[in-house]
Amino acid sequence: MRLDKYICDCTTLSRIQAKRAIGKGDVTVSGVVVKKVSTPVTPGAEVVFEGRLLALRGPRYIMLHKPLDTVCTSLDDDPRSVLALLDVDKPEQLHIAGRLDVDTTGLVLITDDGNWSHRITSPKKTCGKRYRVKLAEPVDEGVINVFAQGVMLKDETRVTLPAQLEILTPQEVLLTLREGKYHQVKRMFAAMGNRVVGLHREQIGEIALDPSLEEGEWRPLTSQEVASVV
Ligand code: URA
């Protein structure tokens, strides 16, 4: 990796700031001042900036409790982005593994590891996502079977994958989906003549929303949580 990119990845500096620091002679590589920004950083090289030995940070994995009225999009696209809730370096390098609607709350996973997020969002994987759903009308028991068989949603060519419905009270249910079509939960209940009035994601695969996180709070995933996505 080039020296300017290495500095940029290890610090809060932008690429331009990193180039400037290198040009000013603020960076040493294995004890020698290096001013050429494209110098390759070889394995084992000790890069020091402002007296600090730099190390590349590993990929980042975060769980966030999404509040209402925030959006799962990049910071550039909308200032209401959930990424604005993270007090981390370079949030623009992060992306969301499975979006929620503006009026949905709950578990959002955020990372800069594209392979990892692909294992959550890829239609070829069948990672379960559990939602707690509040409904405008009491749900009919027959809907359990209908969702288990699959529903043909408007403008789709194939029925939904089997989904598991657990009725908690007549107007509150848990629904586990193994895919993520646009507005899927709302459209599935609309197809049953009902309406979703509250939607909260509790779990993705083995990763459950940490009950100690208030809306808007986040924490890094544990190594077990990261490893559970296969
Ligand atoms: N299904 C929906 O309808 N909305 C969401 O935010 C997630 C799943």
Coordinates of N, CA and C and ligand atoms in Angstrom, one line a residue:
M1 N 0.8 -1.2 0.0 CA 0.0 0.0 0.0 C 0.9 1.3 0.0
R2 N 0.4 2.3 -0.7 CA 1.2 3.5 -0.8 C 1.2 4.2 0.6
L3 N 2.2 5.0 0.8 CA 2.4 5.6 2.1 C 1.3 6.6 2.4
D4 N 0.8 7.4 1.4 CA -0.2 8.4 1.7 C -1.5 7.7 2.1
K5 N -1.8 6.6 1.4 CA -3.1 5.8 1.7 C -2.9 5.2 3.1
Y6 N -1.7 4.7 3.4 CA -1.5 4.0 4.7 C -1.7 5.0 5.9
I7 N -1.2 6.3 5.7 CA -1.4 7.3 6.7 C -2.9 7.6 6.8
C8 N -3.5 7.7 5.7 CA -4.9 8.1 5.7 C -5.7 7.0 6.4
D9 N -5.4 5.7 6.1 CA -6.2 4.6 6.7 C -5.9 4.5 8.2
C10 N -4.7 4.9 8.7 CA -4.4 4.7 10.1 C -4.7 5.9 11.0
T11 N -5.1 7.0 10.4 CA -5.3 8.2 11.2 C -6.6 8.9 10.8
T12 N -6.9 10.1 11.4 CA -8.1 10.8 10.9 C -7.8 11.7 9.7
L13 N -6.6 11.7 9.2 CA -6.2 12.6 8.1 C -6.9 12.1 6.8
S14 N -7.2 13.2 6.0 CA -7.7 12.9 4.7 C -6.5 12.5 3.8
R15 N -6.7 12.1 2.6 CA -5.6 11.7 1.7 C -4.8 13.0 1.4
I16 N -5.4 14.1 1.2 CA -4.7 15.4 1.0 C -3.8 15.8 2.2
Q17 N -4.4 15.7 3.4 CA -3.7 16.0 4.6 C -2.5 15.1 4.8
A18 N -2.7 13.8 4.4 CA -1.6 12.8 4.6 C -0.5 13.2 3.6
K19 N -0.8 13.5 2.4 CA 0.2 13.9 1.4 C 1.0 15.1 1.9
R20 N 0.3 16.1 2.5 CA 0.9 17.3 3.0 C 1.9 16.9 4.2
A21 N 1.4 16.1 5.1 CA 2.3 15.7 6.2 C 3.5 15.0 5.7
I22 N 3.4 14.1 4.7 CA 4.5 13.4 4.2 C 5.5 14.4 3.6
G23 N 4.9 15.3 2.8 CA 5.8 16.3 2.1 C 6.5 17.2 3.0
K24 N 5.9 17.5 4.2 CA 6.6 18.3 5.2 C 7.7 17.6 6.0
G25 N 7.8 16.3 5.8 CA 8.8 15.5 6.5 C 8.3 15.0 7.8
D26 N 7.0 15.0 8.1 CA 6.5 14.6 9.4 C 6.3 13.1 9.6
V27 N 6.7 12.3 8.5 CA 6.5 10.9 8.6 C 7.9 10.2 8.4
T28 N 8.1 9.2 9.3 CA 9.3 8.4 9.1 C 8.9 6.9 8.8
V29 N 9.7 6.2 8.0 CA 9.4 4.8 7.7 C 10.7 4.1 8.2
S30 N 10.5 3.2 9.1 CA 11.6 2.5 9.8 C 12.8 3.4 10.1
G31 N 12.5 4.6 10.7 CA 13.5 5.5 11.2 C 14.0 6.5 10.2
V32 N 13.5 6.5 8.9 CA 14.0 7.4 7.9 C 12.9 8.3 7.4
V33 N 13.1 9.6 7.4 CA 12.1 10.5 6.9 C 11.9 10.2 5.4
V34 N 10.6 10.0 5.0 CA 10.3 9.7 3.6 C 9.3 10.8 3.2
K35 N 9.7 11.4 2.0 CA 8.8 12.5 1.5 C 8.0 12.2 0.3
K36 N 8.3 11.0 -0.3 CA 7.6 10.6 -1.5 C 6.3 9.9 -1.1
V37 N 5.2 10.5 -1.5 CA 3.9 10.0 -1.1 C 3.6 8.6 -1.6
S38 N 4.2 8.2 -2.7 CA 3.8 6.9 -3.3 C 4.7 5.8 -2.8
T39 N 5.6 6.1 -1.9 CA 6.5 5.0 -1.3 C 5.7 3.8 -0.8
P40 N 6.0 2.6 -1.3 CA 5.2 1.5 -0.8 C 5.6 1.2 0.7
V41 N 4.5 0.9 1.5 CA 4.8 0.4 2.9 C 4.8 -1.1 2.8
T42 N 6.0 -1.6 3.1 CA 6.2 -3.1 3.0 C 5.8 -3.7 4.4
P43 N 5.4 -5.0 4.4 CA 5.1 -5.6 5.7 C 6.3 -5.5 6.7
G44 N 6.0 -5.1 7.9 CA 7.0 -5.0 8.9 C 7.6 -3.6 9.0
A45 N 7.3 -2.7 8.0 CA 7.8 -1.3 8.1 C 7.2 -0.6 9.3
E46 N 8.0 0.2 9.9 CA 7.4 1.0 11.1 C 7.2 2.4 10.6
V47 N 5.9 2.8 10.5 CA 5.6 4.1 10.1 C 5.2 4.9 11.3
V48 N 5.9 6.1 11.4 CA 5.7 6.9 12.6 C 5.3 8.3 12.1
F49 N 4.2 8.8 12.7 CA 3.7 10.1 12.4 C 3.4 10.9 13.7
E50 N 4.0 12.0 13.9 CA 3.8 12.8 15.1 C 4.2 12.0 16.3
G51 N 5.3 11.2 16.2 CA 5.8 10.4 17.3 C 5.0 9.2 17.6
R52 N 4.0 8.9 16.8 CA 3.2 7.7 17.1 C 3.4 6.7 16.0
L53 N 3.6 5.4 16.5 CA 3.8 4.3 15.6 C 2.4 3.9 15.1
L54 N 2.2 4.0 13.8 CA 0.9 3.7 13.2 C 0.6 2.2 13.0
A55 N -0.6 1.9 13.1 CA -1.0 0.5 12.8 C -2.3 0.6 12.0
L56 N -2.5 -0.2 11.0 CA -3.8 -0.3 10.3 C -4.8 -0.8 11.2
R57 N -6.0 -0.1 11.2 CA -7.0 -0.7 12.0 C -7.7 -1.8 11.2
G58 N -8.3 -2.8 11.9 CA -9.0 -3.8 11.2 C -10.3 -3.3 10.8
P59 N -11.1 -4.2 10.1 CA -12.4 -3.8 9.7 C -13.3 -3.4 10.9
R60 N -14.3 -2.6 10.7 CA -15.2 -2.2 11.8 C -16.6 -2.8 11.7
Y61 N -17.1 -3.2 12.8 CA -18.4 -3.8 12.8 C -19.2 -3.2 14.0
I62 N -20.4 -2.7 13.7 CA -21.1 -1.9 14.7 C -22.6 -2.3 14.7
M63 N -23.2 -2.3 15.9 CA -24.6 -2.4 15.9 C -25.2 -1.1 16.5
L64 N -26.3 -0.6 15.8 CA -26.9 0.6 16.2 C -28.4 0.4 16.5
H65 N -28.9 1.1 17.5 CA -30.3 1.0 17.7 C -30.9 2.3 17.0
K66 N -31.5 2.0 15.8 CA -32.0 3.1 14.9 C -33.2 3.7 15.6
P67 N -33.2 5.0 15.7 CA -34.4 5.7 16.1 C -35.3 6.0 15.0
L68 N -36.6 6.4 15.3 CA -37.5 6.9 14.3 C -36.9 8.1 13.6
D69 N -37.4 8.3 12.3 CA -37.0 9.5 11.6 C -35.5 9.7 11.3
T70 N -34.8 8.6 11.3 CA -33.5 8.6 10.7 C -33.5 7.7 9.5
V71 N -32.5 7.9 8.6 CA -32.5 7.1 7.3 C -31.3 6.3 7.2
C72 N -31.5 5.2 6.5 CA -30.3 4.3 6.3 C -29.7 4.6 4.9
T73 N -29.0 5.7 4.8 CA -28.4 6.1 3.6 C -27.0 6.8 4.0
S74 N -26.3 7.1 2.9 CA -25.0 7.7 3.2 C -25.2 9.2 3.8
L75 N -24.1 9.6 4.5 CA -24.2 11.0 5.0 C -24.3 12.0 4.0
D76 N -23.7 11.8 2.8 CA -23.8 12.8 1.7 C -25.2 12.9 1.2
D77 N -26.0 11.8 1.2 CA -27.3 11.8 0.6 C -28.3 12.5 1.6
D78 N -28.1 12.4 2.9 CA -29.2 12.9 3.8 C -28.5 13.1 5.2
P79 N -28.7 14.3 5.7 CA -28.1 14.6 7.0 C -28.8 13.8 8.1
R80 N -30.0 13.2 7.8 CA -30.6 12.4 8.9 C -30.1 10.9 8.9
S81 N -29.0 10.7 8.1 CA -28.4 9.4 8.0 C -28.1 8.8 9.4
V82 N -28.3 7.5 9.6 CA -27.9 6.9 10.9 C -26.4 7.0 11.1
L83 N -25.7 7.2 10.1 CA -24.2 7.3 10.2 C -23.8 8.5 11.0
A84 N -24.7 9.5 11.0 CA -24.4 10.8 11.7 C -24.5 10.5 13.3
L85 N -25.0 9.4 13.7 CA -25.1 9.1 15.1 C -23.9 8.4 15.6
L86 N -22.9 8.1 14.7 CA -21.7 7.4 15.2 C -20.6 8.4 15.4
D87 N -20.0 8.5 16.6 CA -18.9 9.4 16.8 C -17.6 8.6 16.5
V88 N -17.4 8.3 15.2 CA -16.2 7.5 14.8 C -15.5 8.3 13.7
D89 N -14.2 7.9 13.5 CA -13.4 8.5 12.4 C -14.0 8.0 11.1
K90 N -14.0 8.9 10.2 CA -14.4 8.6 8.8 C -15.6 7.7 8.6
P91 N -16.7 8.2 9.1 CA -18.0 7.5 9.0 C -18.4 7.2 7.5
E92 N -17.9 8.1 6.7 CA -18.2 8.0 5.2 C -17.7 6.7 4.6
Q93 N -16.7 6.0 5.4 CA -16.2 4.7 4.9 C -17.1 3.6 5.2
L94 N -18.1 3.8 6.0 CA -18.9 2.7 6.5 C -20.2 2.6 5.7
H95 N -20.8 1.4 5.7 CA -22.1 1.2 5.0 C -23.0 0.4 5.8
I96 N -24.2 0.3 5.4 CA -25.3 -0.3 6.2 C -25.6 -1.7 5.6
A97 N -25.6 -2.7 6.5 CA -25.9 -4.1 6.0 C -27.4 -4.4 6.2
G98 N -28.2 -3.9 5.3 CA -29.6 -4.2 5.4 C -30.4 -2.9 6.0
R99 N -31.0 -2.2 5.1 CA -31.6 -0.9 5.5 C -32.9 -1.1 6.2
L100 N -33.3 -0.1 6.9 CA -34.7 0.0 7.5 C -35.3 1.3 7.0
D101 N -36.7 1.3 7.0 CA -37.4 2.5 6.5 C -37.2 3.6 7.6
V102 N -37.6 4.8 7.2 CA -37.5 6.0 8.1 C -38.3 5.8 9.3
D103 N -39.5 5.1 9.2 CA -40.4 4.9 10.4 C -40.2 3.6 11.0
T104 N -39.1 2.9 10.7 CA -38.8 1.6 11.4 C -37.7 1.9 12.4
T105 N -37.7 1.2 13.6 CA -36.7 1.3 14.6 C -36.0 0.0 14.7
G106 N -34.9 0.0 15.5 CA -34.3 -1.3 15.8 C -32.9 -1.5 15.3
L107 N -32.6 -2.8 15.1 CA -31.2 -3.2 14.9 C -30.7 -2.9 13.4
V108 N -29.6 -2.1 13.4 CA -28.9 -1.8 12.1 C -27.5 -2.2 12.3
L109 N -27.0 -3.0 11.3 CA -25.5 -3.4 11.4 C -24.8 -2.5 10.4
I110 N -23.6 -2.0 10.8 CA -22.8 -1.1 10.0 C -21.4 -1.6 10.0
T111 N -20.8 -1.5 8.8 CA -19.4 -2.0 8.7 C -18.7 -1.4 7.5
D112 N -17.4 -1.6 7.4 CA -16.7 -1.3 6.2 C -16.2 -2.5 5.5
D113 N -16.7 -3.7 5.9 CA -16.3 -5.0 5.4 C -17.4 -5.4 4.4
G114 N -17.1 -5.2 3.1 CA -18.1 -5.5 2.1 C -18.4 -7.0 2.0
N115 N -17.4 -7.9 2.2 CA -17.7 -9.3 2.1 C -18.6 -9.7 3.2
W116 N -18.4 -9.2 4.4 CA -19.2 -9.5 5.6 C -20.7 -9.1 5.4
S117 N -20.9 -7.8 4.9 CA -22.2 -7.3 4.8 C -22.9 -8.1 3.6
H118 N -22.2 -8.5 2.6 CA -22.8 -9.3 1.5 C -23.4 -10.6 2.1
R119 N -22.7 -11.2 3.1 CA -23.2 -12.4 3.6 C -24.6 -12.2 4.3
I120 N -24.8 -11.0 4.7 CA -26.1 -10.7 5.4 C -27.2 -10.3 4.4
T121 N -26.8 -9.6 3.3 CA -27.8 -9.0 2.4 C -28.0 -9.8 1.1
S122 N -27.0 -10.7 0.8 CA -27.2 -11.4 -0.5 C -28.4 -12.3 -0.5
P123 N -29.2 -12.2 -1.6 CA -30.4 -13.0 -1.7 C -30.0 -14.5 -1.7
K124 N -28.7 -14.9 -2.0 CA -28.4 -16.3 -2.0 C -28.2 -16.8 -0.6
K125 N -28.0 -15.9 0.4 CA -27.9 -16.3 1.8 C -29.3 -16.3 2.4
T126 N -29.5 -17.0 3.4 CA -30.9 -17.0 4.0 C -30.8 -16.6 5.5
C127 N -30.1 -15.4 5.7 CA -30.0 -14.9 7.0 C -31.3 -14.4 7.6
G128 N -31.8 -14.9 8.7 CA -33.1 -14.5 9.2 C -33.1 -13.1 9.8
K129 N -34.1 -12.4 9.6 CA -34.3 -11.0 10.2 C -35.6 -11.0 10.9
R130 N -35.5 -10.8 12.2 CA -36.8 -10.9 13.0 C -37.3 -9.5 13.3
Y131 N -38.6 -9.3 13.1 CA -39.2 -8.0 13.3 C -40.4 -8.1 14.3
R132 N -40.5 -7.1 15.2 CA -41.7 -7.0 16.0 C -42.6 -6.0 15.3
V133 N -43.8 -6.5 15.1 CA -44.7 -5.7 14.2 C -46.0 -5.4 15.0
K134 N -46.4 -4.1 15.0 CA -47.7 -3.7 15.6 C -48.6 -3.5 14.4
L135 N -49.9 -4.0 14.5 CA -50.8 -4.0 13.4 C -52.0 -3.1 13.7
A136 N -52.6 -2.6 12.7 CA -53.8 -1.7 12.9 C -55.0 -2.6 13.2
E137 N -55.0 -3.9 12.7 CA -56.2 -4.7 12.9 C -55.7 -6.1 13.5
P138 N -56.6 -6.8 14.2 CA -56.2 -8.1 14.8 C -55.8 -9.0 13.6
V139 N -54.7 -9.8 13.8 CA -54.2 -10.7 12.8 C -55.0 -12.0 12.8
D140 N -55.3 -12.5 11.7 CA -56.0 -13.8 11.6 C -55.0 -14.9 11.7
E141 N -55.3 -16.0 12.5 CA -54.4 -17.1 12.7 C -53.9 -17.7 11.3
G142 N -54.8 -17.7 10.3 CA -54.5 -18.3 9.0 C -53.3 -17.6 8.3
V143 N -53.0 -16.4 8.8 CA -51.9 -15.7 8.1 C -50.5 -16.5 8.4
I144 N -50.5 -17.2 9.5 CA -49.3 -18.0 9.8 C -49.0 -18.9 8.7
N145 N -50.0 -19.6 8.2 CA -49.8 -20.6 7.1 C -49.5 -19.9 5.8
V146 N -50.2 -18.8 5.5 CA -50.1 -18.0 4.3 C -48.6 -17.6 4.2
F147 N -48.1 -17.0 5.3 CA -46.7 -16.5 5.2 C -45.7 -17.6 5.1
A148 N -46.0 -18.8 5.7 CA -45.1 -19.9 5.7 C -45.1 -20.5 4.2
Q149 N -46.2 -20.3 3.5 CA -46.2 -20.8 2.1 C -45.6 -19.8 1.1
G150 N -45.7 -18.5 1.5 CA -45.2 -17.4 0.6 C -46.4 -16.6 0.0
V151 N -46.2 -15.3 -0.1 CA -47.2 -14.4 -0.6 C -46.8 -13.8 -1.9
M152 N -47.7 -13.6 -2.9 CA -47.3 -12.9 -4.1 C -47.6 -11.4 -3.8
L153 N -46.6 -10.6 -3.8 CA -46.7 -9.2 -3.5 C -46.9 -8.5 -4.9
K154 N -47.5 -7.3 -4.8 CA -47.8 -6.5 -6.0 C -46.4 -6.2 -6.6
D155 N -46.4 -6.2 -8.0 CA -45.2 -5.9 -8.8 C -44.1 -6.9 -8.6
E156 N -44.3 -8.1 -8.0 CA -43.2 -9.1 -7.9 C -43.6 -10.2 -8.9
T157 N -42.5 -11.0 -9.2 CA -42.8 -12.1 -10.1 C -42.8 -13.5 -9.4
R158 N -42.2 -13.4 -8.1 CA -42.2 -14.7 -7.4 C -42.8 -14.5 -6.0
V159 N -43.3 -15.5 -5.4 CA -43.8 -15.4 -4.0 C -42.7 -15.2 -3.1
T160 N -43.0 -14.7 -1.9 CA -42.0 -14.4 -0.9 C -41.5 -15.8 -0.4
L161 N -40.3 -15.8 0.1 CA -39.7 -17.0 0.7 C -40.5 -17.3 2.0
P162 N -40.6 -18.6 2.4 CA -41.3 -18.9 3.6 C -40.9 -18.0 4.8
A163 N -41.9 -17.5 5.5 CA -41.6 -16.6 6.6 C -42.3 -17.1 7.8
Q164 N -41.7 -16.9 9.0 CA -42.3 -17.5 10.2 C -43.0 -16.4 11.0
L165 N -44.3 -16.6 11.3 CA -45.1 -15.6 12.0 C -45.4 -16.2 13.4
E166 N -45.2 -15.4 14.4 CA -45.6 -15.8 15.8 C -46.5 -14.7 16.3
I167 N -47.7 -15.1 16.7 CA -48.7 -14.1 17.2 C -48.5 -14.0 18.7
L168 N -48.2 -12.7 19.1 CA -48.0 -12.5 20.5 C -49.3 -12.0 21.2
T169 N -49.9 -11.1 20.5 CA -51.3 -10.6 20.9 C -52.0 -10.4 19.6
P170 N -53.3 -10.2 19.6 CA -54.0 -10.0 18.3 C -53.4 -8.9 17.4
Q171 N -52.8 -7.9 18.0 CA -52.2 -6.8 17.1 C -50.7 -6.7 17.3
E172 N -50.0 -7.7 17.8 CA -48.6 -7.6 17.9 C -48.0 -9.0 17.6
V173 N -47.1 -9.0 16.6 CA -46.5 -10.3 16.2 C -45.0 -10.2 16.0
L174 N -44.4 -11.4 15.9 CA -43.0 -11.4 15.5 C -43.0 -12.1 14.1
L175 N -42.2 -11.5 13.2 CA -42.1 -12.0 11.9 C -40.7 -12.2 11.5
T176 N -40.3 -13.4 11.1 CA -38.9 -13.6 10.7 C -38.9 -13.9 9.2
L177 N -38.1 -13.0 8.5 CA -38.0 -13.1 7.0 C -36.6 -13.6 6.7
R178 N -36.5 -14.2 5.5 CA -35.2 -14.7 5.0 C -34.7 -14.0 3.8
E179 N -35.3 -12.8 3.5 CA -35.0 -12.0 2.4 C -35.3 -10.6 2.7
G180 N -35.1 -9.6 1.8 CA -35.3 -8.2 2.2 C -35.8 -7.4 1.0
K181 N -37.0 -7.8 0.6 CA -37.6 -7.0 -0.5 C -38.0 -5.6 0.0
Y182 N -38.2 -4.7 -0.9 CA -38.6 -3.3 -0.6 C -39.8 -3.3 0.3
H183 N -39.8 -2.7 1.5 CA -41.0 -2.5 2.3 C -41.7 -3.9 2.6
Q184 N -40.9 -4.9 2.7 CA -41.5 -6.2 2.6 C -42.5 -6.5 3.7
V185 N -42.2 -6.1 5.0 CA -43.1 -6.5 6.1 C -44.4 -5.7 5.8
K186 N -44.3 -4.4 5.5 CA -45.5 -3.6 5.3 C -46.4 -4.2 4.1
R187 N -45.7 -4.6 3.1 CA -46.4 -5.1 1.9 C -47.0 -6.5 2.2
M188 N -46.3 -7.3 3.0 CA -46.9 -8.6 3.3 C -48.2 -8.4 4.1
F189 N -48.2 -7.5 5.1 CA -49.4 -7.4 5.8 C -50.5 -6.6 5.0
A190 N -50.1 -5.7 4.1 CA -51.0 -5.1 3.3 C -51.7 -6.1 2.4
A191 N -51.0 -7.1 1.9 CA -51.6 -8.2 1.1 C -52.6 -9.0 1.9
M192 N -52.5 -8.9 3.2 CA -53.5 -9.6 4.0 C -54.6 -8.7 4.5
G193 N -54.6 -7.5 3.9 CA -55.7 -6.5 4.3 C -55.4 -5.8 5.6
N194 N -54.2 -5.9 6.1 CA -53.9 -5.3 7.4 C -52.9 -4.1 7.2
R195 N -52.5 -3.4 8.2 CA -51.6 -2.3 8.1 C -50.6 -2.3 9.2
V196 N -49.4 -2.1 8.9 CA -48.3 -2.1 10.0 C -48.3 -0.6 10.5
V197 N -48.5 -0.6 11.9 CA -48.4 0.8 12.5 C -47.2 0.9 13.4
G198 N -46.4 -0.1 13.6 CA -45.1 0.0 14.3 C -44.2 -1.2 13.9
L199 N -43.0 -0.8 13.5 CA -42.1 -1.9 13.1 C -40.7 -1.7 13.7
H200 N -40.2 -2.8 14.3 CA -38.9 -2.7 15.0 C -38.2 -4.0 14.7
R201 N -36.9 -3.9 14.2 CA -36.1 -5.1 14.0 C -35.3 -5.5 15.2
E202 N -35.5 -6.7 15.6 CA -34.9 -7.2 16.9 C -33.6 -8.0 16.6
Q203 N -33.6 -8.7 15.5 CA -32.5 -9.6 15.3 C -32.1 -9.8 13.8
I204 N -30.8 -10.0 13.6 CA -30.3 -10.4 12.2 C -29.5 -11.6 12.4
G205 N -29.8 -12.7 11.8 CA -29.1 -14.0 12.0 C -29.0 -14.2 13.5
E206 N -27.8 -14.4 14.0 CA -27.6 -14.7 15.5 C -27.5 -13.4 16.3
I207 N -27.4 -12.3 15.6 CA -27.1 -11.0 16.3 C -28.4 -10.3 16.8
A208 N -28.6 -10.3 18.1 CA -29.8 -9.6 18.6 C -29.5 -8.2 19.1
L209 N -30.4 -7.3 18.9 CA -30.2 -5.9 19.4 C -29.9 -5.9 20.9
D210 N -28.9 -5.3 21.3 CA -28.5 -5.3 22.7 C -29.5 -4.5 23.5
P211 N -30.2 -5.1 24.5 CA -31.2 -4.3 25.2 C -30.7 -3.1 26.0
S212 N -29.4 -3.1 26.2 CA -28.8 -1.9 26.9 C -28.7 -0.7 26.0
L213 N -28.9 -0.9 24.7 CA -28.7 0.3 23.8 C -30.0 1.0 23.7
E214 N -30.0 2.3 24.1 CA -31.2 3.2 23.9 C -31.2 3.5 22.4
E215 N -32.4 4.0 22.0 CA -32.5 4.5 20.6 C -31.4 5.5 20.3
G216 N -30.6 5.4 19.2 CA -29.6 6.3 18.8 C -28.2 5.9 19.4
E217 N -28.2 4.8 20.3 CA -26.9 4.4 20.8 C -26.4 3.2 20.0
W218 N -25.1 3.0 20.1 CA -24.4 1.9 19.3 C -23.3 1.4 20.1
R219 N -22.8 0.2 19.7 CA -21.6 -0.4 20.2 C -20.9 -1.3 19.1
P220 N -19.6 -1.5 19.3 CA -19.0 -2.4 18.4 C -19.5 -3.8 18.6
L221 N -19.6 -4.6 17.5 CA -19.9 -6.0 17.7 C -18.8 -6.8 18.4
T222 N -19.2 -7.8 19.2 CA -18.2 -8.7 19.8 C -17.6 -9.6 18.7
S223 N -16.5 -10.2 19.0 CA -15.9 -11.0 17.9 C -16.8 -12.2 17.6
Q224 N -17.5 -12.7 18.7 CA -18.5 -13.8 18.4 C -19.6 -13.4 17.5
E225 N -20.1 -12.2 17.7 CA -21.2 -11.7 16.8 C -20.7 -11.6 15.4
V226 N -19.5 -11.0 15.2 CA -18.9 -10.9 13.9 C -18.8 -12.3 13.2
A227 N -18.3 -13.2 14.0 CA -18.0 -14.6 13.4 C -19.3 -15.3 13.2
S228 N -20.4 -14.9 13.8 CA -21.6 -15.7 13.6 C -22.2 -15.5 12.2
V229 N -21.7 -14.5 11.5 CA -22.2 -14.3 10.1 C -21.3 -15.1 9.1
V230 N -21.9 -16.2 8.7 CA -21.0 -17.1 7.8 C -21.6 -17.2 6.4
Ligands
URA1 N1 -39.9 -4.3 6.0 C1 -40.5 -3.0 5.9 O1 -41.6 -2.9 5.4 N2 -39.8 -2.0 6.4 C2 -38.6 -2.1 7.0 O2 -38.0 -1.1 7.4 C3 -38.0 -3.4 7.0 C4 -38.7 -4.5 6.5

